[in-house]
Short mmCIF file of C-alpha atoms and ligand atoms in Angstrom, two decimals:
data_model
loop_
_atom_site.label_atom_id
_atom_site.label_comp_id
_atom_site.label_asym_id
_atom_site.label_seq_id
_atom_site.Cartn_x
_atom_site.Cartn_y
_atom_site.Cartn_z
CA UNK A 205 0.00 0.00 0.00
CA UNK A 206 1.28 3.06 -0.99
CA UNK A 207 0.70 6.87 0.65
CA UNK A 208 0.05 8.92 -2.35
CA UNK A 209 -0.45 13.06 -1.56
CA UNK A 210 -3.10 14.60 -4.17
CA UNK A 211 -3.37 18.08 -4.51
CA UNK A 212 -6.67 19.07 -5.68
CA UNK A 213 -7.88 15.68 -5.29
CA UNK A 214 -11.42 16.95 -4.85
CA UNK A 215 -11.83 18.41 -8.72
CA UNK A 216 -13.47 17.11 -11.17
CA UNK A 217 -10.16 14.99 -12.40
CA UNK A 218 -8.44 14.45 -8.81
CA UNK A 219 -12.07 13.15 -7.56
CA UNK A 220 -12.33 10.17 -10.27
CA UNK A 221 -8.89 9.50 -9.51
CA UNK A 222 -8.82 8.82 -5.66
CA UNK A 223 -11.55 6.40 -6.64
CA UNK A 224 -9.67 4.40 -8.96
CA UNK A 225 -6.72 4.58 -6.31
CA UNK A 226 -8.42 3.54 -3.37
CA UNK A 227 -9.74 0.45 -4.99
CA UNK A 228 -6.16 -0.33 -6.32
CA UNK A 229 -4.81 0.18 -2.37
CA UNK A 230 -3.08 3.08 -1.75
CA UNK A 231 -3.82 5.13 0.89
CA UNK A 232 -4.65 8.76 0.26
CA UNK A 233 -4.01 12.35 1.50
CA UNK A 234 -6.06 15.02 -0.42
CA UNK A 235 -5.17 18.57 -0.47
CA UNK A 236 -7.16 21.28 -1.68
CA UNK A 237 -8.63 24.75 -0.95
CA UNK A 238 -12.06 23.97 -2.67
CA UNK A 239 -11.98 27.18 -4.50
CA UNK A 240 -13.03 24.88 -7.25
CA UNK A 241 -14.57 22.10 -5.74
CA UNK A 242 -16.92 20.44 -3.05
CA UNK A 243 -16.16 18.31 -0.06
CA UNK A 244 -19.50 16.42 -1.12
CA UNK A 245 -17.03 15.01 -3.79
CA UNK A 246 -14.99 12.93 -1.45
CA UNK A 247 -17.60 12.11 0.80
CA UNK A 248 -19.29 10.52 -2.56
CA UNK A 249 -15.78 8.60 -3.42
CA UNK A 250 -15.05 7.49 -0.14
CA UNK A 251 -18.68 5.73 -0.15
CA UNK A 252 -18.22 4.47 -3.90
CA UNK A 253 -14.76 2.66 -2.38
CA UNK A 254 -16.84 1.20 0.12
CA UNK A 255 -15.09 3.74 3.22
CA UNK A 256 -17.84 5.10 4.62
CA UNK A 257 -18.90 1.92 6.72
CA UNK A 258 -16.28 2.74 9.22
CA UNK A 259 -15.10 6.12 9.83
CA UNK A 260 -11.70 4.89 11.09
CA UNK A 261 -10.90 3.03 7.96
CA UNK A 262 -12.02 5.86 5.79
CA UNK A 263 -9.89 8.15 7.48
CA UNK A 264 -6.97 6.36 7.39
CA UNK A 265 -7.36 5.51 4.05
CA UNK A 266 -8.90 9.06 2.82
CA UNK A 267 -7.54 11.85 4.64
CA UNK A 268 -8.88 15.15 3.32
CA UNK A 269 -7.00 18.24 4.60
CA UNK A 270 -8.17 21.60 3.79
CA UNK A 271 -5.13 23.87 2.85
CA UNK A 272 -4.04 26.20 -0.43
CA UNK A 273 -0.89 24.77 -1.65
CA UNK A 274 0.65 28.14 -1.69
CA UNK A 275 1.09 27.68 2.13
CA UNK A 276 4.40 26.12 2.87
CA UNK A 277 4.05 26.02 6.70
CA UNK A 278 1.05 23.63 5.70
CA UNK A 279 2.33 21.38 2.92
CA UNK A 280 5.81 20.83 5.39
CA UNK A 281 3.10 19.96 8.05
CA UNK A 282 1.36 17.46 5.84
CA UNK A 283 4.86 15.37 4.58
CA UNK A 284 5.95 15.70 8.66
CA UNK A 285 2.62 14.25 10.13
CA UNK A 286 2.51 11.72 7.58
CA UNK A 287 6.02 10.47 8.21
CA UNK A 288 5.26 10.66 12.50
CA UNK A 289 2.43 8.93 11.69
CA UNK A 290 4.39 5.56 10.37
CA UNK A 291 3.21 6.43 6.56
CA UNK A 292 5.76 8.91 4.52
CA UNK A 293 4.21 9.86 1.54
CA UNK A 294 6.28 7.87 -1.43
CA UNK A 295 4.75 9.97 -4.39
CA UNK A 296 2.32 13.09 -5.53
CA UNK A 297 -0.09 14.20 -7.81
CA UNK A 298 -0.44 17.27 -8.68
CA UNK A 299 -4.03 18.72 -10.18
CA UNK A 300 -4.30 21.61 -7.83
CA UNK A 301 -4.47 24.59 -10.42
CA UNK A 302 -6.50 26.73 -12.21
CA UNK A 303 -7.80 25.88 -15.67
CA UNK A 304 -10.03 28.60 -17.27
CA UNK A 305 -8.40 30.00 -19.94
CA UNK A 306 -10.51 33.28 -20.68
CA UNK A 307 -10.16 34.10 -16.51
CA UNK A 308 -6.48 33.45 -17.28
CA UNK A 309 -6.15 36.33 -19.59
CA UNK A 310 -8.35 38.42 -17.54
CA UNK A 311 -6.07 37.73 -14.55
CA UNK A 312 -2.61 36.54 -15.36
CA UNK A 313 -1.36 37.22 -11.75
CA UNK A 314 -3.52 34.78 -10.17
CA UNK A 315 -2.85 32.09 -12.94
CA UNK A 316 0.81 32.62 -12.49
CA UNK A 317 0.55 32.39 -8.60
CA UNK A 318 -1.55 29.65 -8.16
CA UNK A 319 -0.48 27.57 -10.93
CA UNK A 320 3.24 28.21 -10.88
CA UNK A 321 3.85 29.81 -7.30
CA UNK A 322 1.75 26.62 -5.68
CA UNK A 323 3.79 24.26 -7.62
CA UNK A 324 7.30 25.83 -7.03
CA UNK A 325 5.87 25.45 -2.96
CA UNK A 326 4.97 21.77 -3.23
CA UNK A 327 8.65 21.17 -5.37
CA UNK A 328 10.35 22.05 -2.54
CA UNK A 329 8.27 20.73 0.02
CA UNK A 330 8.51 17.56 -1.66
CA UNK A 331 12.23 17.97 -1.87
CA UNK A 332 12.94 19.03 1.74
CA UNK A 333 10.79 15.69 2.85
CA UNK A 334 12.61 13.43 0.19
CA UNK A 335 9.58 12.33 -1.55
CA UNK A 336 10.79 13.00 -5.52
CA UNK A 337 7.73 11.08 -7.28
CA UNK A 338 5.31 13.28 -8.91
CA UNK A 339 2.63 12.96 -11.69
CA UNK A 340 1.90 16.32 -13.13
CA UNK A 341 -1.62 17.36 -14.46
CA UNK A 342 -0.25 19.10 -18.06
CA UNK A 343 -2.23 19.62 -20.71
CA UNK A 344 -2.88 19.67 -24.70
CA UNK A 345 -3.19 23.52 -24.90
CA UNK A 346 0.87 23.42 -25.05
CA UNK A 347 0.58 22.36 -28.43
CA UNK A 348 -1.53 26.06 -29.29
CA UNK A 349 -2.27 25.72 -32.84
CA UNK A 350 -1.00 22.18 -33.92
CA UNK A 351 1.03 21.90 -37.21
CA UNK A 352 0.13 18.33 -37.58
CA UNK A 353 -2.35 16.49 -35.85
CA UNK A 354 -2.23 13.55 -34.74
CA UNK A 355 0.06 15.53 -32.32
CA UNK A 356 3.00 13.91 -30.66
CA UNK A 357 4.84 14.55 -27.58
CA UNK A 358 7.47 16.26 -29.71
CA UNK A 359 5.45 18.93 -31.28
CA UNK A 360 6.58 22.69 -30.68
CA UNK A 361 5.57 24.09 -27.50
CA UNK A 362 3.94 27.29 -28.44
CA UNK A 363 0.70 27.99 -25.59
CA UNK A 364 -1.17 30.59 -26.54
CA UNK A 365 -2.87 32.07 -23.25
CA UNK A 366 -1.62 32.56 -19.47
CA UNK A 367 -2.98 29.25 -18.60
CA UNK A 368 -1.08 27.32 -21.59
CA UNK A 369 2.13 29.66 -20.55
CA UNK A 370 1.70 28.58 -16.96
CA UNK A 371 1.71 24.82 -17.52
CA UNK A 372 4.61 25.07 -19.62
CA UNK A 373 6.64 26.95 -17.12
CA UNK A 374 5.85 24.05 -14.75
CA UNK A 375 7.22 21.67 -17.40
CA UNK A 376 10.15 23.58 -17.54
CA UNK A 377 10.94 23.81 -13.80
CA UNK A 378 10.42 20.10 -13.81
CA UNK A 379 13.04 19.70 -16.59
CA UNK A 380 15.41 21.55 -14.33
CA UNK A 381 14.71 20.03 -11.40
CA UNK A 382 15.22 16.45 -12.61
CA UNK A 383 18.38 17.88 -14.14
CA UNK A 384 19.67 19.21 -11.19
CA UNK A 385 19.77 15.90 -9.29
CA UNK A 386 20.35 12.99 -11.41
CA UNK A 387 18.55 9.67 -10.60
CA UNK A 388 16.72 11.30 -8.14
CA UNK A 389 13.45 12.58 -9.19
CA UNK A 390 10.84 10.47 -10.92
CA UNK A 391 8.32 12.80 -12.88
CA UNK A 392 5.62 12.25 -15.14
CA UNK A 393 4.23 15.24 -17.50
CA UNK A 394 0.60 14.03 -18.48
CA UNK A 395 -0.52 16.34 -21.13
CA UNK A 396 -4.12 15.81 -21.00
CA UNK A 397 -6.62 16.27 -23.92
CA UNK A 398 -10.23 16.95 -23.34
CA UNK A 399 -11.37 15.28 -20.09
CA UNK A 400 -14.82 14.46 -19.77
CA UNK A 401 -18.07 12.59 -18.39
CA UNK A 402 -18.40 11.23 -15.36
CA UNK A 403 -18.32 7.92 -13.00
CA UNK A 404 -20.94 4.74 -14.59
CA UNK A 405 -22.47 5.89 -11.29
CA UNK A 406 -23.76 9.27 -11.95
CA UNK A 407 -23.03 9.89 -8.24
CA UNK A 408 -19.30 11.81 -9.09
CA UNK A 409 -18.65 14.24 -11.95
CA UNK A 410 -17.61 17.72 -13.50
CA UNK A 411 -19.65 20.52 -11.72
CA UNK A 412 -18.42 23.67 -12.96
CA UNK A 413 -18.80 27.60 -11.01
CA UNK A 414 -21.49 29.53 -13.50
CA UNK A 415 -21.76 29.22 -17.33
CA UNK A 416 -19.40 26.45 -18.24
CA UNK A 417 -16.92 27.15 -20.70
CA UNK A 418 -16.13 24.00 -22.26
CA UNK A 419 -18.77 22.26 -24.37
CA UNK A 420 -19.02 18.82 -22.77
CA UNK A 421 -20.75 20.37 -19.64
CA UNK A 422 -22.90 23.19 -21.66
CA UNK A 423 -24.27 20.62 -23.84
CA UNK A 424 -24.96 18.42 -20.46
CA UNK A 425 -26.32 21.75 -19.11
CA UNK A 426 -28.90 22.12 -22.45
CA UNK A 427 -30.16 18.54 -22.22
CA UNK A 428 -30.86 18.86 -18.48
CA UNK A 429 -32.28 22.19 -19.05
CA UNK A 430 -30.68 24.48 -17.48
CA UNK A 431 -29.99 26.18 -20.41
CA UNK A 432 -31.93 27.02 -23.52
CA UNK A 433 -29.59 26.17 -26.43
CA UNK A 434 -25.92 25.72 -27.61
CA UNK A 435 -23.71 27.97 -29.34
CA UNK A 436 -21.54 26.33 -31.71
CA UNK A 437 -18.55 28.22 -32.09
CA UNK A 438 -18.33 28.21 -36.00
CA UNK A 439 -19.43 26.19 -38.68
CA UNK A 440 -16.33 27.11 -40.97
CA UNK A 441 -13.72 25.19 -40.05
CA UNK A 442 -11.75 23.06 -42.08
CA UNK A 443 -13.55 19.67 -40.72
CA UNK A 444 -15.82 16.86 -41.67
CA UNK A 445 -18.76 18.79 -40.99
CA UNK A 446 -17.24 22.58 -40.24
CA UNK A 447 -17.27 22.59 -36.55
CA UNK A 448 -14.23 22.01 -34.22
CA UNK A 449 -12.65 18.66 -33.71
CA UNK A 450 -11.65 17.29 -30.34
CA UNK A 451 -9.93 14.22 -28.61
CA UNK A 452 -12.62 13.77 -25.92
CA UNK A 453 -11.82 11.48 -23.23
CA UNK A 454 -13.36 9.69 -20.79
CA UNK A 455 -12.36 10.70 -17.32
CA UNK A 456 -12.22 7.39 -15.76
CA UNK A 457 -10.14 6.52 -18.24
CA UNK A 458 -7.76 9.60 -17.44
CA UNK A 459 -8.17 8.60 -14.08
CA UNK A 460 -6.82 4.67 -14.68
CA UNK A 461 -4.50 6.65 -17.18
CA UNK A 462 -2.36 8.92 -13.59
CA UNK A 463 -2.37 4.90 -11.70
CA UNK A 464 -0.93 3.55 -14.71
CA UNK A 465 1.78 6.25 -14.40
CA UNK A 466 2.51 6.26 -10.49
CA UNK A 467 3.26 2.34 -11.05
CA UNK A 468 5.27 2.96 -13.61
CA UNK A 469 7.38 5.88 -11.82
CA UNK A 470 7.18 3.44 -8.66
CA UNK A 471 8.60 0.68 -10.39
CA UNK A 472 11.37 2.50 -12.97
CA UNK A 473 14.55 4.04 -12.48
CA UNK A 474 14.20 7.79 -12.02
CA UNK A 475 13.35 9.27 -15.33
CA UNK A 476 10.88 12.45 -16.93
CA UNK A 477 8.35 10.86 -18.55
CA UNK A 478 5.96 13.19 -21.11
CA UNK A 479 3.21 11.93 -22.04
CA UNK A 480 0.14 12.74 -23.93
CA UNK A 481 -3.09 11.09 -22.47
CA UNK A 482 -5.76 11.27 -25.51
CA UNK A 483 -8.53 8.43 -26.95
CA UNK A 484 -6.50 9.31 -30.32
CA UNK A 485 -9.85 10.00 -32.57
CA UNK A 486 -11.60 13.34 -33.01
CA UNK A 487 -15.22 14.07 -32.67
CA UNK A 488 -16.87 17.84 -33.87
CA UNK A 489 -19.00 19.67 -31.86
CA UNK A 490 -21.92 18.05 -33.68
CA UNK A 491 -20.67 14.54 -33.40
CA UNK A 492 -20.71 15.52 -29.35
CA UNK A 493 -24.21 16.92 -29.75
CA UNK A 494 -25.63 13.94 -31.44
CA UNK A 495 -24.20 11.59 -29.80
CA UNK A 496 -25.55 13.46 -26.11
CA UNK A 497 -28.96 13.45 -27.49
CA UNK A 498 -29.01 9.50 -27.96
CA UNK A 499 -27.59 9.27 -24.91
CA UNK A 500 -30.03 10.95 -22.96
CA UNK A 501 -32.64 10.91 -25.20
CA UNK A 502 -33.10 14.72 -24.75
CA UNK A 503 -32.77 17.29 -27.68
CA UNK A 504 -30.27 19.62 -27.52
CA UNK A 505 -30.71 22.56 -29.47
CA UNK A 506 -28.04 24.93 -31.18
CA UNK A 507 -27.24 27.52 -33.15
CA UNK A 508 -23.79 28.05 -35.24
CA UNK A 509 -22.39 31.30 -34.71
CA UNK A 510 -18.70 33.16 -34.84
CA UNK A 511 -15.76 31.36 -34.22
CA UNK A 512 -14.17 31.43 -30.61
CA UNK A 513 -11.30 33.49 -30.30
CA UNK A 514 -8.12 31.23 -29.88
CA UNK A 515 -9.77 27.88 -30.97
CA UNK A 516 -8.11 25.51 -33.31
CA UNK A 517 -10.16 23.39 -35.87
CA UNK A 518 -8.61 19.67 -34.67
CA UNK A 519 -6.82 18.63 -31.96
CA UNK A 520 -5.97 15.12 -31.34
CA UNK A 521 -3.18 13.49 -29.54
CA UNK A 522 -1.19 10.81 -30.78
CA UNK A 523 -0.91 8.53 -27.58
CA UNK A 524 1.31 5.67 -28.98
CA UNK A 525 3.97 7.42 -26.14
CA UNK A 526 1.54 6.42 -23.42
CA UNK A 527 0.40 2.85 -24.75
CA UNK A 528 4.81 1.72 -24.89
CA UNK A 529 5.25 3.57 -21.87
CA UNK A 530 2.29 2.91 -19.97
CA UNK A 531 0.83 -0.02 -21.57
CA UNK A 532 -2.38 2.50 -21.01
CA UNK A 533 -4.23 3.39 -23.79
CA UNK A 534 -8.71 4.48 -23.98
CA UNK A 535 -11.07 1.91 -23.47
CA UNK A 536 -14.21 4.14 -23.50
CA UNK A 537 -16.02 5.32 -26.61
CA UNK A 538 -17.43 8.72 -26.96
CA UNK A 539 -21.13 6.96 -26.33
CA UNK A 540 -19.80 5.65 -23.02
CA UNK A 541 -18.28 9.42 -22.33
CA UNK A 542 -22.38 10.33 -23.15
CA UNK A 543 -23.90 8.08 -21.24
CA UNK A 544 -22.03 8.33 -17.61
CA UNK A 545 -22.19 12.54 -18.32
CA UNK A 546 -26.26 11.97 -18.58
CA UNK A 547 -26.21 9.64 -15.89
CA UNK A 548 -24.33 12.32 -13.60
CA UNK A 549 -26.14 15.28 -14.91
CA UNK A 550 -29.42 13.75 -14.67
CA UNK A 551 -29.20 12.71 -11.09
CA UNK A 552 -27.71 15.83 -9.95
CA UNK A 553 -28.91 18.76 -12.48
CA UNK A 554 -27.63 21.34 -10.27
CA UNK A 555 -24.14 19.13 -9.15
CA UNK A 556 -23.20 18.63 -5.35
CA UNK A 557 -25.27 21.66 -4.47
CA UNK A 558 -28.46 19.40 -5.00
CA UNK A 559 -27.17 17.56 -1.33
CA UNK A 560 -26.20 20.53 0.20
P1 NAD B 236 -10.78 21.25 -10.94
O1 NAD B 236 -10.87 22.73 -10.84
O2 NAD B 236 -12.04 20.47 -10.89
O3 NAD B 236 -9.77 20.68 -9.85
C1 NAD B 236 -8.69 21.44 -9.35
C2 NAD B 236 -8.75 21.36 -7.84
O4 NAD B 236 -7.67 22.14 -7.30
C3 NAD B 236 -10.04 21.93 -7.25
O5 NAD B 236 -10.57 20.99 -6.32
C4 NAD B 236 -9.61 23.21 -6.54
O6 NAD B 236 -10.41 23.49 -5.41
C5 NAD B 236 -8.17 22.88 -6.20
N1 NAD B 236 -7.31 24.05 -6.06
C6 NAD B 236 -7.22 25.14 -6.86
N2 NAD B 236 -6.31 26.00 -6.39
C7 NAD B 236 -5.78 25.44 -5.27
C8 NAD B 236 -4.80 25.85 -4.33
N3 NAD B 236 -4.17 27.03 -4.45
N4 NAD B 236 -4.50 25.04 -3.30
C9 NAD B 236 -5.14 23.84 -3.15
N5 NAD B 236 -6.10 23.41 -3.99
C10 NAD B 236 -6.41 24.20 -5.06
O7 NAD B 236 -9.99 20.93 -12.30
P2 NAD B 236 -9.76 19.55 -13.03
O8 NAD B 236 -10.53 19.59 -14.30
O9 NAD B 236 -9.94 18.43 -12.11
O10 NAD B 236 -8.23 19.73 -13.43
C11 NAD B 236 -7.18 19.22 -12.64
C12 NAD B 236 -5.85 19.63 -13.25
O11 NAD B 236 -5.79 19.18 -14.59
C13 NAD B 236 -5.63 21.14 -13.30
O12 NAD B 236 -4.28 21.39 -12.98
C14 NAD B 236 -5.91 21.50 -14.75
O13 NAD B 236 -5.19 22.62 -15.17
C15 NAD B 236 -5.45 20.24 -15.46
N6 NAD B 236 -6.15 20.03 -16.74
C16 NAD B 236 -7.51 19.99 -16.77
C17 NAD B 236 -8.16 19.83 -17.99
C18 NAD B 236 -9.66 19.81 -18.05
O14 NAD B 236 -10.22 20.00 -19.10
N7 NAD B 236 -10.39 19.54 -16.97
C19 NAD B 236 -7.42 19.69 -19.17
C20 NAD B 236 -6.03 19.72 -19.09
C21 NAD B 236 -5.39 19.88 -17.87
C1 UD1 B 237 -10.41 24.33 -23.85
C2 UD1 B 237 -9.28 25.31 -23.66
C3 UD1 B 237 -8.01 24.53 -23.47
C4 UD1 B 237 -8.14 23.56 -22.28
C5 UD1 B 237 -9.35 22.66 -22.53
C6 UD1 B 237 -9.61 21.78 -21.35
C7 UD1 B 237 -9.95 27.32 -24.89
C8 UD1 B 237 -9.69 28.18 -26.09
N1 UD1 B 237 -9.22 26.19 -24.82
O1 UD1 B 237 -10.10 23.55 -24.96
O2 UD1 B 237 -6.94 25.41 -23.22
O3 UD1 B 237 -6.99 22.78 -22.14
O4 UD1 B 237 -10.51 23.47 -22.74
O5 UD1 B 237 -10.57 20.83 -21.65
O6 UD1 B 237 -10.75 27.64 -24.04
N2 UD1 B 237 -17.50 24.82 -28.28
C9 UD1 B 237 -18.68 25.28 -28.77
N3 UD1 B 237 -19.57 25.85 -27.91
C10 UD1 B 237 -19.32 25.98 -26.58
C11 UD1 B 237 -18.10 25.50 -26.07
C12 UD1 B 237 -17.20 24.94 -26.95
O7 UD1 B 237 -18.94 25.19 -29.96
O8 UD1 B 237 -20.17 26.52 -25.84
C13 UD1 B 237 -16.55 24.15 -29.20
C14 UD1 B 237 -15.18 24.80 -29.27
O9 UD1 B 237 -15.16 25.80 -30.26
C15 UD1 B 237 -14.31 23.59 -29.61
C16 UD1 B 237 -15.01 22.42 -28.91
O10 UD1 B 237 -16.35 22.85 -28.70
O11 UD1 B 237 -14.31 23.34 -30.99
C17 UD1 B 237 -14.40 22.05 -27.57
O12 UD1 B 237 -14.31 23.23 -26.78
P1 UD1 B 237 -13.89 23.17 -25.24
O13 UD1 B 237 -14.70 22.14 -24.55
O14 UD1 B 237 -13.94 24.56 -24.70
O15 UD1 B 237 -12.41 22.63 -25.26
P2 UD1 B 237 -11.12 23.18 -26.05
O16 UD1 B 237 -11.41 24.38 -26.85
O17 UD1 B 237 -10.52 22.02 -26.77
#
């Protein structure tokens, strides 16, 4: 069993993965703020895993501390109460962040702080506590607009917003970091794609603050109806049916995609590992749409209008990388993504708030 650290384990990634980790063994410590998220999460995981039975067990297996990861005195207190308490924490995740890219360019300072500031803080906390395993929640907007798609790990870096400039400065620190001490740190760079739907469950998923601004949840949002119709952001683009192409994937397959990488850091000589985590095919907009509305059996209504400033027209990973390195590759279809989004959705139209 191993102690694995989480920051921002609540989200709407961090929360599917402490699932899939708890039922693989380790035991868990979950930081976050909840800026972005709600303890109702955890409380939902821990009784998916089958914790909740005994309060003891869940606790020692799902510790959730409340703390900003900007705050050194509390991420040193966290790697020192772990270790007094007989179980040093061997590796991290990282999600804590911020991820809205429009807010990003509206406030750069905050992006830069939490996103690079917090993980400069947990670097060296990690570092001063001799714990140098850490999975990194990257992602696919490095790429900015992508030359050639399929895109591998060893396309030009080129982000095109604070948030996209943020992640890459992490991925640069962590390139000098593993350079500065040789065999020592074990890193993975997961350059996610477009996470999305939810647990078979319908009892965890993606609740976003407000208007969501990614389309999996505003087309989730339309069939529920809480909102009146779609905007497709153009109708233009050079496509199989003119609207934008994505690499949606599954997040419980993103989530089986960060244990695939711990036991691989766990088990391998210290190394950097980069690694995009994509399903590999591309649906449009209206592929997404269609495919919700069988799903759910709702309509979802929309209307093509202007393009969205800073979109491409496809992006799709290549994620052969992942599949030698991993042996991890998709194994849910964009009708699966549709189905566990409607179950989520539908049993909670207005996400954890309905319980609270
Ligand atoms: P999320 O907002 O649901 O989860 C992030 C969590 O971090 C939240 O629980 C939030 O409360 C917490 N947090 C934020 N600032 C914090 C701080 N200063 N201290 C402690 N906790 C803090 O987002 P998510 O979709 O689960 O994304 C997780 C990570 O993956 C992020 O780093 C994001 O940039 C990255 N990512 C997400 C996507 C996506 O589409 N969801 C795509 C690529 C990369
Ligand atoms: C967006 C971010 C990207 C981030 C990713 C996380 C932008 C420009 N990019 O990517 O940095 O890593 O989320 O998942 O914000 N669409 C509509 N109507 C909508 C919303 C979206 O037509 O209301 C279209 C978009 O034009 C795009 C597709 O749906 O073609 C997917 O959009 P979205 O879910 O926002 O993801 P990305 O743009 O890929």
């Amino acid at each position: 069993m191993t102690q694995l650290l989480l920051t921002g384990g609540a989200g709407f990634i961090g929360s599917h993965t402490c699932l899939v980790l708890l039922q693989e063994g380790h035991n868990l410590i979950v930081l976050d703020d909840h800026s972005n998220s709600s303890p109702v999460a955890l409380e939902r995981v821990a009784t998916l895993s089958g914790l909740s039975a005994s309060a003891e067990s869940s606790t020692e297996r799902l510790q959730l501390i409340q703390g900003d990861i900007r705050d050194s005195t509390c991420l040193g207190k966290v790697f020192i109460d772990a270790r007094n308490a007989g179980k040093p924490i061997e590796a991290v995740i990282h999600f804590a962040g911020l991820k809205a890219v429009g807010e990003s360019v509206r406030e750069p300072l905050r992006y830069w702080d939490v996103n690079l500031t917090g993980s400069r803080c947990l670097l060296a906390a990690m570092n001063a506590n001799d714990c140098r395993t850490l999975v990194f929640s990257s992602s696919a907007t490095l790429y900015g607009y992508p030359k050639d798609v399929p895109i591998p790990e060893t396309a030009p870096i080129k982000p095109i917003n604070p948030y996209g400039h943020s992640k890459a400065a992490v991925e640069q620190l962590l390139h000098d970091l593993a350079a500065s001490a040789p065999n020592q740190w074990r890193i993975a760079c997961l350059r996610y794609f477009n996470p999305v739907g939810a647990h078979p469950s319908g009892k965890i998923g993606e609740d976003p603050l407000g208007t969501p601004n990614n389309l999996f949840p505003f087309v989730s949002q339309v069939a529920v109806g809480r909102r009146t119709s779609l905007q497709v952001f153009g109708g233009d683009w050079p496509t199989k049916d003119g609207t934008g192409v994505r690499d949606y994937i599954h997040v419980m397959d993103l989530a089986e995609g960060h244990r695939a990488a711990i036991d691989c850091l766990l088990a391998e000589p210290a190394q950097l590992l980069t690694l995009n985590l994509g399903s590999g095919q591309g649906a449009s907009v209206v592929e997404v749409v269609r495919a919700f509305e069988r799903a759910s059996g709702c309509q979802v209504p929309y209307e093509v209008v202007a393009r969205r400033a800073g979109d491409a027209a496809i992006t799709v990973a290549d994620p052969s990388l992942a599949l030698q390195r991993l042996g991890w590759r998709t194994q849910r279809s964009l009708d699966d993504i549709c189905r566990d989004g409607w179950a989520w959705q539908s049993a909670n139209p207005s996400g954890y708030s309905d319980q609270q």
